[in-house]
Every structure is written in structure tokens, then in C-alpha cells.
Coordinates of C-alpha atoms in Angstrom, one line a residue:
M1 CA 111.7 114.7 177.8
L2 CA 110.3 116.6 175.0
G3 CA 108.2 114.2 172.8
S4 CA 107.5 116.5 169.6
F5 CA 106.7 119.6 169.0
S6 CA 104.5 121.0 165.6
L7 CA 103.8 124.5 164.7
V8 CA 101.3 124.6 161.8
K9 CA 100.1 128.1 160.9
N10 CA 98.1 129.5 163.6
M11 CA 97.1 126.7 165.8
F12 CA 100.6 124.8 167.6
Q13 CA 100.5 122.1 169.9
V14 CA 102.9 120.8 172.3
L15 CA 103.2 117.2 174.0
L16 CA 105.3 117.0 176.9
W17 CA 105.9 113.1 178.1
A18 CA 107.0 112.4 181.8
S19 CA 105.9 108.8 183.0
C20 CA 102.7 108.1 182.4
L21 CA 101.5 111.8 182.2
V22 CA 100.6 114.1 179.3
I23 CA 100.0 117.4 179.2
R24 CA 98.6 119.2 176.0
I25 CA 98.9 122.8 176.0
T26 CA 96.3 124.7 172.8
P27 CA 96.2 128.6 172.5
V28 CA 93.3 130.4 171.7
L29 CA 93.2 131.0 168.1
P30 CA 93.5 134.6 167.1
M31 CA 90.9 136.7 165.1
A32 CA 91.3 137.5 161.9
L33 CA 91.7 141.1 162.1
D34 CA 89.2 143.5 159.2
P35 CA 91.7 145.1 156.7
C36 CA 90.0 148.2 156.7
S37 CA 91.5 148.5 160.4
A38 CA 94.7 146.6 160.1
Y39 CA 96.8 148.0 156.5
I40 CA 100.2 149.5 155.5
S41 CA 99.7 153.0 154.0
L42 CA 101.5 154.1 151.1
N43 CA 102.1 157.6 150.8
E44 CA 105.0 158.3 148.8
P45 CA 104.5 161.4 146.7
W46 CA 106.0 160.0 143.4
R47 CA 103.3 157.3 143.2
N48 CA 100.8 159.8 142.2
T49 CA 99.6 159.5 138.7
D50 CA 100.8 163.0 138.4
H51 CA 104.6 162.2 138.7
Q52 CA 106.3 161.6 135.5
L53 CA 109.9 160.0 135.9
K54 CA 112.7 162.2 135.1
E55 CA 116.2 161.5 134.1
D56 CA 117.1 162.8 136.9
D57 CA 115.1 161.1 139.8
G58 CA 117.5 158.6 139.9
Q59 CA 116.9 154.5 139.7
P60 CA 113.0 153.7 139.1
A61 CA 110.8 152.9 141.9
C62 CA 110.0 148.8 142.6
D63 CA 107.4 147.3 144.6
N64 CA 109.4 144.0 144.8
H65 CA 108.8 144.5 149.0
V66 CA 105.2 144.9 148.7
D67 CA 103.6 141.2 148.5
G68 CA 100.6 140.0 150.1
E69 CA 99.5 142.5 153.0
W70 CA 96.5 144.9 152.6
Y71 CA 97.6 148.6 151.7
R72 CA 95.9 151.6 151.7
F73 CA 96.8 154.9 149.1
T74 CA 97.3 158.1 151.4
G75 CA 98.1 161.6 151.3
M76 CA 100.4 162.9 148.3
A77 CA 100.4 159.5 146.9
G78 CA 96.7 159.7 146.4
D79 CA 93.7 158.1 147.9
A80 CA 92.8 154.9 145.4
M81 CA 94.1 153.2 142.9
P82 CA 93.8 154.8 139.2
T83 CA 91.2 153.0 137.4
F84 CA 92.1 154.0 134.1
C85 CA 95.5 153.4 131.9
I86 CA 98.1 155.5 132.8
H87 CA 101.3 155.8 130.3
E88 CA 105.0 154.4 131.3
N89 CA 107.2 156.7 133.0
H90 CA 104.6 157.7 135.5
C91 CA 103.9 157.1 139.3
G92 CA 108.0 156.8 139.9
T93 CA 108.9 154.0 137.6
H94 CA 109.0 152.7 134.4
A95 CA 105.4 150.2 134.0
P96 CA 102.9 151.5 136.6
I97 CA 100.2 150.0 137.9
W98 CA 96.6 150.1 137.8
L99 CA 93.4 148.8 138.4
N100 CA 91.6 147.2 135.3
G101 CA 88.0 147.5 136.6
N102 CA 86.0 149.6 138.9
H103 CA 85.9 150.0 142.7
P104 CA 83.7 147.9 144.6
Q105 CA 80.6 149.0 146.8
E106 CA 81.0 148.7 150.7
V107 CA 78.3 146.0 150.5
D108 CA 80.1 143.6 147.8
G109 CA 82.7 143.0 150.6
I110 CA 86.2 141.9 148.9
V111 CA 86.2 141.7 145.1
Q112 CA 89.1 140.4 142.8
R113 CA 90.6 142.6 139.9
Q114 CA 92.9 142.9 137.2
A115 CA 95.9 144.7 138.2
C116 CA 97.7 145.9 134.8
A117 CA 101.4 147.2 133.8
S118 CA 101.9 149.5 131.2
F119 CA 104.6 149.6 129.3
N120 CA 105.9 150.2 125.6
G121 CA 102.4 151.6 124.5
N122 CA 100.7 148.4 125.8
C123 CA 98.2 149.4 128.9
C124 CA 98.3 145.7 129.6
L125 CA 101.5 144.5 128.8
W126 CA 101.6 142.6 132.6
N127 CA 99.0 141.3 134.4
N128 CA 97.8 139.5 138.3
T129 CA 95.2 139.5 140.6
V130 CA 94.7 141.8 143.5
E131 CA 91.6 142.1 145.9
V132 CA 90.0 145.3 146.9
K133 CA 87.2 146.2 149.6
A134 CA 85.3 149.4 149.9
C135 CA 85.6 150.7 153.7
P136 CA 83.1 152.2 155.5
G137 CA 85.3 155.5 155.9
G138 CA 84.6 155.9 152.5
Y139 CA 88.7 155.0 151.5
Y140 CA 89.4 151.8 149.6
V141 CA 92.2 148.8 150.8
Y142 CA 94.1 146.8 148.1
H143 CA 95.9 143.2 149.1
L144 CA 98.2 143.9 146.8
T145 CA 101.0 140.8 145.3
K146 CA 104.5 141.2 144.5
P147 CA 105.1 142.8 141.1
S148 CA 106.9 139.6 138.5
V149 CA 110.1 142.0 137.5
C150 CA 111.2 145.4 138.1
F151 CA 110.5 148.6 137.2
H152 CA 107.2 148.4 138.1
A153 CA 105.1 150.2 140.7
Y154 CA 101.5 150.7 142.0
C155 CA 99.7 153.8 141.2
G156 CA 97.8 156.0 143.2
H157 CA 95.1 158.8 142.5
E158 CA 92.9 161.2 143.8
N159 CA 89.5 159.7 143.7
E160 CA 87.0 162.3 142.9
C161 CA 84.1 159.9 144.0
E162 CA 85.3 159.5 147.6
K163 CA 83.3 162.5 148.5
N164 CA 79.8 161.9 148.7
N165 CA 80.0 159.4 145.9
G166 CA 80.7 162.6 143.8
G167 CA 77.3 163.7 144.0
C168 CA 76.0 161.5 141.9
S169 CA 72.2 159.5 142.8
E170 CA 73.5 155.6 141.5
I171 CA 77.1 155.5 139.9
C172 CA 80.3 157.3 140.0
V173 CA 83.2 156.4 137.8
N174 CA 86.3 157.6 138.4
L175 CA 88.3 159.6 135.9
K176 CA 91.6 161.3 135.5
N177 CA 91.2 164.5 137.2
S178 CA 87.2 164.5 136.8
Y179 CA 84.6 161.7 137.4
R180 CA 81.2 160.7 136.0
C181 CA 78.2 159.8 137.1
E182 CA 76.2 156.7 135.2
C183 CA 72.9 155.1 135.5
G184 CA 71.6 151.4 135.8
V185 CA 69.7 149.6 133.3
G186 CA 66.5 151.0 132.1
R187 CA 67.3 154.5 133.5
V188 CA 69.1 157.9 132.3
L189 CA 70.8 161.1 133.6
G190 CA 68.7 164.2 134.5
S191 CA 69.4 167.3 133.2
D192 CA 72.1 168.1 136.2
G193 CA 74.1 165.2 135.1
K194 CA 74.0 163.6 138.4
T195 CA 70.2 162.1 139.2
C196 CA 69.2 159.0 137.5
E197 CA 65.5 159.4 136.1
D198 CA 63.1 156.4 135.0
I199 CA 62.6 156.0 131.1
E200 CA 58.9 156.4 130.0
G201 CA 59.4 156.1 126.1
C202 CA 61.1 156.8 123.4
Q203 CA 60.8 160.7 123.8
N204 CA 62.6 160.5 127.0
K205 CA 66.5 160.2 126.4
N206 CA 65.7 157.5 123.2
G207 CA 64.1 155.2 126.1
G208 CA 67.4 154.1 127.3
C209 CA 68.6 152.5 123.8
S210 CA 72.1 152.7 122.9
H211 CA 70.7 152.7 118.9
S212 CA 67.5 152.7 118.2
C213 CA 63.8 152.9 119.8
R214 CA 60.1 152.0 118.1
G215 CA 57.1 153.1 120.3
Y216 CA 54.4 150.4 120.1
G217 CA 51.4 152.6 121.8
T218 CA 52.3 153.0 125.9
T219 CA 55.2 150.7 125.4
Y220 CA 58.6 150.8 123.3
Q221 CA 61.5 148.6 122.6
C222 CA 65.2 149.0 121.4
E223 CA 66.3 147.8 118.2
C224 CA 69.9 147.4 116.3
P225 CA 71.7 148.2 113.4
R226 CA 72.2 145.1 111.3
G227 CA 75.0 142.9 112.7
L228 CA 74.6 144.2 116.5
V229 CA 72.3 142.4 118.6
L230 CA 70.7 143.0 121.8
S231 CA 71.7 142.1 125.2
E232 CA 70.6 141.0 128.3
D233 CA 69.3 144.1 129.3
N234 CA 67.1 144.7 126.4
H235 CA 68.5 147.8 125.7
T236 CA 72.4 147.9 125.0
C237 CA 73.2 146.8 121.1
Q238 CA 76.1 144.3 121.1
V239 CA 78.7 142.8 118.7
P240 CA 77.8 138.9 118.3
M241 CA 80.2 136.3 120.3
R242 CA 79.9 132.8 121.8
C243 CA 81.4 131.4 125.1
Q244 CA 83.1 128.3 124.6
S245 CA 84.7 126.3 127.4
N246 CA 87.8 127.5 126.7
A247 CA 87.6 130.3 124.2
I248 CA 85.8 133.1 123.3
E249 CA 84.9 134.1 119.4
V250 CA 84.1 137.9 118.4
N251 CA 82.2 138.9 114.9
I252 CA 82.3 142.4 114.6
P253 CA 80.9 143.6 112.0
K254 CA 83.0 145.3 109.5
D255 CA 80.5 148.1 108.7
L256 CA 81.5 149.0 112.1
V257 CA 85.4 148.4 111.9
G258 CA 85.9 150.6 108.8
G259 CA 89.4 151.0 108.5
L260 CA 90.4 150.5 112.5
E261 CA 92.7 148.0 113.1
V262 CA 91.2 145.5 116.0
F263 CA 93.1 144.0 118.8
L264 CA 92.5 142.5 122.7
T265 CA 94.3 143.8 125.7
N266 CA 97.5 141.8 124.7
T267 CA 97.7 143.6 121.5
S268 CA 99.4 140.5 119.8
C269 CA 95.9 138.9 119.5
R270 CA 94.2 141.1 116.5
G271 CA 91.1 140.3 114.3
V272 CA 91.2 138.7 111.0
S273 CA 88.4 139.4 108.2
N274 CA 86.5 137.4 106.2
G275 CA 85.4 140.1 104.0
T276 CA 82.2 140.9 106.2
H277 CA 83.0 140.3 109.7
I278 CA 86.2 140.9 111.7
N279 CA 86.6 137.8 113.5
I280 CA 88.7 137.4 116.9
Y281 CA 89.0 134.0 118.8
F282 CA 90.9 133.6 121.8
S283 CA 91.5 131.5 124.5
L284 CA 90.5 131.7 128.5
K285 CA 94.4 131.8 129.2
T286 CA 95.8 134.2 126.6
C287 CA 95.4 137.4 125.1
G288 CA 95.5 139.3 128.4
T289 CA 91.6 137.7 129.1
V290 CA 90.9 138.0 132.6
V291 CA 89.2 135.4 135.1
D292 CA 87.4 136.5 138.0
V293 CA 85.1 134.8 140.6
V294 CA 82.1 137.2 141.1
N295 CA 79.3 135.9 143.4
D296 CA 77.7 132.6 141.8
K297 CA 79.3 133.6 138.7
I298 CA 82.5 133.0 136.4
I299 CA 83.8 136.0 134.4
A300 CA 85.9 136.2 131.8
S301 CA 86.4 139.2 130.3
N302 CA 88.6 140.8 127.8
L303 CA 88.6 144.6 125.3
V304 CA 88.7 144.7 122.0
T305 CA 89.7 148.0 120.9
G306 CA 90.3 149.5 117.5
L307 CA 92.2 152.3 116.2
P308 CA 93.2 153.8 112.9
K309 CA 95.4 152.1 110.8
Q310 CA 98.9 153.8 109.7
M311 CA 98.2 152.8 106.0
P312 CA 95.2 151.3 104.0
G313 CA 94.4 148.1 104.2
S314 CA 94.7 145.2 101.6
N315 CA 90.7 144.9 101.7
G316 CA 90.1 148.2 100.5
D317 CA 90.1 150.0 104.1
I318 CA 90.8 153.9 103.0
I319 CA 88.7 155.7 105.3
I320 CA 87.9 155.7 108.7
R321 CA 84.3 156.9 110.3
T322 CA 85.4 156.7 114.5
S323 CA 88.7 157.8 115.8
K324 CA 88.3 154.4 118.7
L325 CA 86.5 151.6 119.2
L326 CA 86.3 150.2 122.5
I327 CA 84.2 147.0 122.7
P328 CA 84.4 144.7 126.3
V329 CA 83.6 141.1 125.9
T330 CA 82.4 139.2 129.1
C331 CA 81.4 135.6 129.4
E332 CA 80.1 134.1 132.1
F333 CA 80.1 130.7 133.4
P334 CA 77.8 129.6 136.6
R335 CA 79.8 128.3 139.5
L336 CA 77.7 124.9 140.6
Y337 CA 77.7 121.8 138.0
T338 CA 76.4 118.4 139.1
I339 CA 77.6 115.4 137.2
S340 CA 76.6 112.3 137.2
E341 CA 78.1 108.9 135.6
G342 CA 77.7 105.2 136.3
Y343 CA 81.1 103.5 137.5
V344 CA 82.9 103.9 133.8
P345 CA 81.8 106.5 131.4
N346 CA 79.9 105.4 128.6
L347 CA 81.5 106.7 125.4
R348 CA 78.2 107.5 123.4
N349 CA 77.6 110.4 125.8
S350 CA 79.0 114.1 125.6
P351 CA 80.7 116.4 128.1
L352 CA 78.8 118.0 130.6
E353 CA 78.3 121.5 129.2
I354 CA 76.4 123.5 131.3
M355 CA 75.0 126.9 129.4
G356 CA 75.6 130.4 131.6
R357 CA 73.7 133.7 131.4
S358 CA 75.7 134.7 128.7
Q359 CA 75.5 131.6 126.9
G360 CA 79.2 130.3 128.2
I361 CA 79.8 126.3 129.0
F362 CA 82.5 125.1 131.4
P363 CA 82.4 121.5 131.1
F364 CA 83.6 118.9 133.7
T365 CA 83.4 115.3 133.5
L366 CA 83.3 112.0 136.3
E367 CA 85.9 109.7 134.7
I368 CA 86.7 106.2 136.0
F369 CA 90.3 105.2 136.0
K370 CA 92.2 101.9 136.3
D371 CA 94.4 102.5 139.1
N372 CA 95.5 104.8 141.3
E373 CA 97.5 107.0 139.2
F374 CA 95.0 108.6 137.5
E375 CA 96.3 108.9 134.2
E376 CA 94.2 106.2 132.0
P377 CA 90.4 106.2 132.1
Y378 CA 88.0 103.5 130.9
R379 CA 87.4 104.1 127.2
E380 CA 86.7 101.4 125.0
T381 CA 85.0 98.8 127.2
L382 CA 82.7 98.6 130.6
P383 CA 84.5 96.4 133.4
T384 CA 83.2 94.2 135.6
L385 CA 84.3 95.2 139.2
K386 CA 84.0 92.6 142.0
L387 CA 83.0 93.7 145.4
R388 CA 86.8 93.3 146.5
D389 CA 88.0 95.5 144.3
L390 CA 89.1 99.2 144.6
L391 CA 87.0 102.1 142.6
Y392 CA 89.4 104.9 141.2
F393 CA 87.2 108.0 140.0
G394 CA 88.0 112.0 139.5
I395 CA 86.5 115.1 138.9
E396 CA 88.0 116.4 135.7
P397 CA 87.9 119.8 134.0
L398 CA 88.0 120.1 130.0
V399 CA 89.5 123.6 130.7
H400 CA 92.4 124.2 132.9
V401 CA 92.3 127.7 133.7
N402 CA 94.9 129.2 136.4
G403 CA 93.1 131.1 139.5
L404 CA 90.3 128.8 140.0
E405 CA 89.6 125.9 142.2
T406 CA 86.9 123.6 142.8
L407 CA 84.9 122.3 146.0
V408 CA 83.4 118.4 145.6
E409 CA 80.3 119.7 147.5
S410 CA 78.8 116.2 147.5
C411 CA 79.2 112.9 145.8
F412 CA 76.5 110.2 146.2
A413 CA 75.5 106.8 144.6
T414 CA 72.1 105.8 143.8
P415 CA 71.1 102.4 141.8
T416 CA 69.3 103.8 138.5
D417 CA 70.5 107.1 136.6
K418 CA 67.8 109.0 138.5
I419 CA 69.5 112.0 140.9
D420 CA 66.3 111.8 142.8
E421 CA 66.3 108.3 143.6
I422 CA 65.2 107.4 146.9
L423 CA 67.4 105.1 147.8
K424 CA 70.9 106.6 147.8
H425 CA 74.5 106.1 149.7
Y426 CA 76.4 109.5 150.0
L427 CA 80.3 109.3 149.9
I428 CA 80.9 113.2 149.9
R429 CA 78.6 115.6 151.8
D430 CA 79.0 119.4 152.3
G431 CA 82.6 119.1 151.4
C432 CA 83.6 116.4 154.4
V433 CA 83.9 112.7 153.8
S434 CA 80.8 110.9 154.9
D435 CA 81.9 107.7 154.1
D436 CA 84.9 106.8 156.2
S437 CA 85.9 104.1 153.5
V438 CA 86.7 107.0 150.7
K439 CA 90.3 108.3 150.2
Q440 CA 91.1 111.5 148.7
Y441 CA 94.1 111.4 146.4
T442 CA 96.4 115.0 145.8
S443 CA 95.8 116.5 142.4
R444 CA 97.9 117.9 140.3
D445 CA 96.1 121.1 139.8
H446 CA 93.4 123.0 141.8
L447 CA 90.7 121.9 139.2
T448 CA 90.9 118.4 139.5
K449 CA 89.9 116.1 142.1
H450 CA 90.7 111.9 142.6
F451 CA 89.2 110.3 145.0
Q452 CA 89.2 106.0 146.2
V453 CA 86.2 104.0 147.5
P454 CA 85.9 100.0 147.7
V455 CA 83.1 99.0 145.4
F456 CA 79.6 98.4 146.5
K457 CA 76.6 97.5 145.5
F458 CA 72.8 98.3 146.6
V459 CA 71.0 95.4 148.5
G460 CA 68.6 93.1 146.7
K461 CA 69.3 90.8 143.7
D462 CA 68.0 93.3 141.0
H463 CA 70.4 95.9 142.4
Q464 CA 73.3 94.7 140.0
V465 CA 74.8 98.6 138.8
V466 CA 75.4 101.7 140.3
F467 CA 75.5 105.4 139.5
L468 CA 77.6 108.2 141.1
H469 CA 76.8 111.5 141.3
C470 CA 79.1 114.6 142.3
R471 CA 78.1 118.6 142.5
V472 CA 81.0 120.4 142.4
L473 CA 81.6 124.3 143.6
V474 CA 84.4 126.6 141.4
C475 CA 85.8 129.8 143.8
G476 CA 88.4 131.8 142.8
V477 CA 91.8 130.3 144.8
L478 CA 92.5 134.1 146.5
D479 CA 89.3 134.4 147.8
E480 CA 89.9 133.3 151.3
Q481 CA 86.7 133.9 152.3
S482 CA 85.0 131.3 149.6
R483 CA 82.8 128.0 150.2
C484 CA 85.7 126.4 148.9
A485 CA 88.1 127.8 151.2
Q486 CA 86.2 126.6 154.3
G487 CA 86.2 123.0 152.9
C488 CA 84.3 120.5 155.1
N489 CA 81.1 123.1 156.5
R490 CA 77.9 120.8 158.0
R491 CA 76.1 123.6 158.8
M492 CA 75.4 124.8 155.5
R493 CA 71.7 126.1 155.7
R494 CA 68.5 123.5 154.0
E495 CA 67.3 126.3 152.3
A496 CA 70.5 127.1 150.5
R497 CA 70.8 123.0 149.7
K498 CA 67.3 123.2 148.3
D499 CA 67.7 125.9 146.3
Q500 CA 71.4 124.5 144.6
E501 CA 69.5 120.9 144.0
T502 CA 66.3 123.0 142.1
H503 CA 68.6 124.7 140.3
L504 CA 71.0 122.1 139.4
Q505 CA 68.4 119.6 138.2
N506 CA 68.3 120.5 134.5
H507 CA 72.0 120.3 134.3
L508 CA 72.2 116.7 134.5
L509 CA 75.0 114.2 132.7
T510 CA 73.9 110.1 133.1
S511 CA 75.9 107.7 131.4
G512 CA 77.1 104.5 132.8
P513 CA 76.7 101.5 134.0
I514 CA 78.8 99.3 135.1
I515 CA 78.0 95.3 136.4
I516 CA 78.7 94.4 140.0
D517 CA 80.1 90.8 139.2
R518 CA 78.0 87.7 141.1
E519 CA 79.9 86.0 143.4
D520 CA 78.7 82.7 145.3

């Protein structure tokens, strides 16, 4: 008699019960195919950026059949997605979809990029996230998602950089019917426009400085005009900006803007003048802001655009000094966080704020809750728990951003607030539950994690308090190869774990403690 049958993703087990005999059949799991050799070709001529939709073409194209597969552009469709804005009524549809970002190198593996749909004069009226991989044969494959509405279709374009990297010695940027070569920081293009040369001083290509270059004997230094600041590459001047956990603030000197109207990718988000600067304040979840996970960073990006005003402004702008202003805005946040806490948060302490390379903060808190509803944390008093009680705790982000998920890589307890305490007890290690009494609850989103564990104390009459320390890793939801997607993994390299612990020592929040009730 057939007892049970279950099919779960790639593995199934059939249990056949006959008398006292149990037979279990487990097939071999198939190997994951490399998308560079397992893709669907998109070769329709109308996908090419040169194809403009006309009235007699019939119904516009719609990629509602494209949904979650790997694709490659071939034939008359082109060999890559365009990386520049495509105006509406091109590529055989009303709202053509283009790639808002550069293509990766082969060594980068699979990366995430924003795909934008252009319509009604807005280059990115709609957007979603796609995956891209550079293949050994010099072509690209794309993991494309189904457009949210019709009529949207993915565009193809002839990639001028595909053959021999366009002849560029370093970076080749594909343009419409053309390309250009670029060099890394500290290097400039030679006279041939393709070869990169080292910069020796201000006399050579202005030292690579975007604005002023001042020589000091055998050395030199880049300088910026009033209102701009030098970026981390020490060569490029940029507008002042501030990265917060849930928003970005950009301050553009008014002298730089002149009579331009300033707005973001979503043109409804516009700058406001305070007399000396044009200020733009926007959320990570609005205004067309794209949040991606790249290597060890979370990157939030947008584009500030300035175009001439249609009429003089009320603030006296009657002339312009430039026809267009483009300012890429990027905030970087680290992916790894260590948060420590006693059984109960101490209200005198602030939430954890980790400083990213571009001064961004992406905070998490370790909350202690009153019950398994995980809605009401302890706030006013420090409760006393008995050994027979249950402890409910959770990792809570102070800002919820779509497209990201977390992995609680480790949680351990100590009798003091010191993270390097010799006496420690692991609840979670390498993403695996190491204490069988720990129970994880289903959370409301990909960033929040909730747990339950029976209250415990450390042996010894002097140990009446407990502190928790948790290490959290942030990943992209769509990255199937990420550490978060791996989940429980006990084979992590000791060297990598040591490096992480060293890096996280300076990013520690400690509060609490809770007193364990003494019982006879």
C-alpha cells in the first residue's frame, strides 16, 4: 500500500510500506547548469534599439512570457542589453527596457543590475532587478524577470566592446553606435585614446584630478572648488552627501546648478533651494533608488540630473552655465554586523550604527520580547526571568529595504558584556542551530529573525546575568550563491571567520543585563 508521497523541489522520497518492509528510493540530485551554456536566445529583429515602433507595426511587443529564465541576445536583436536610456516606442514596444549599469567582467560572476523601462520622457519610470553574467565566449547572459505591466520589452543592442574589449587596455564603455575607453583611478588615457598610462604629476593630464592639481616638489595633490569635496579616490571632486540608515541627503552648491532644474531618477523627486545649496533628501525605498549587494557591501545608488528650466526661477536664476548636469549618488554599507545585548535592551543605549566606507549606517537591534508574538519588546523595566521561563529575542532592522535578506550567522551568550569572554555558550554557529533548545519562528520579512530559547545561566554563584551577541550577514534575495542562500554551513574556513571577528570588534553594541532570579 502506498503510504506517502512527497515532492519538494529537486528531491523526492517515496515510502512504500508492505508488511514490515520499508523501501526508500532517493534519486541523485541533478547538477546546477552553468547559465553560459543553458540559456534561451532572444533574436527577434524588433528588439534592436534601432527598431522604432510605427503605427502600421500592429500591437506593440510585450515580454509577459519572460519569467525567471536565463537569456542571451543573438542575431539581429543584438548581442547585449543597452546600458543607456532608450526612448519610448523603440525595441518594438511602448516602454523599452534597458540595463542601468555597466556589464560585469568574467571574474565578477553573477551580479545584480537595475533594469529600467522608459516612457513619457522618464528613462526609468518602472524598474526591476535582473542578474547578469559575463561568459568565457565574450558574451553575456541575463536572468530576466517578467515585466510588471504591458507593453514592456527587453532591448538588444550591438555591443561595441564585445570584440577584444573594443581595443581598450582597461575599461570599455558601450555607447549607442560607439564606445569609449576609460582607465582606473590614478591612470589616464594616452594619445591613442585606448591605452592607459600612469600619472606622474600635474603636468600629465592634470594629475588625473577632476578639477585643480597643485604640485608639491615631487608629489602633487588634487583640490576642489568651494562647495565640493574630494572623494575617496583622492582625484575626483564630488558634491557633499550624507548616508543615513534609511535615506540619502545630497547638497549641491548653487553655483554648480545655475538655472537647472534638479531631480532624481524618479523625476517627481526634486531639489529644494536654501539660498546657497540645492538640497535633495530621499528614502532608500523611493525616488528610483536601487539597492544592490556587491561583494562585501550593500550599495544604494541614484542619479541626480539637472536640465535647463523652462522659465526663470523665483530665486533669480536667469542664466545657465551648462546644458546638463549628471551626478551619480552612491552610498555603501557593510554586509556584516555584530550586535550584542543583555537579555533585555537598556534604553540608555542607542541602536547599533555601523559606519560604511561612504559614511553610511544600516542599523540592526537585538530586541527582547514579552511573548512569541514578537510585537511588544521590553522597554520600561529590566525584567527578572526564572530558569523555567522562555526567552524570546529577535534581530530587527530599523529600516526595511526590499531585495535584501539576512542570515544570523552566529549567536552566543556570555556572563559579561565582553565579546571575547572565554566563557561562552553558542546558540547559533555558522548559520546552524547549535543548541537543540533553540526554536526559530517564521518572520514577516526577509530581514527580521525571531527566536525562542529556555532561560539559562552560567555555572557559578557569581554569574547571575547573561549577555547575547549575534553576528548578522546581509545578502541580496535573488543571489542564489550568497552565504545567506547557503543557510547552515559548518564548513566555513577558520581564516574567514577570524577575519570577520577582527573586523567586527569595533562595531559592537552592548546593553542590559537581566538578573536571573535565584531559586531555592
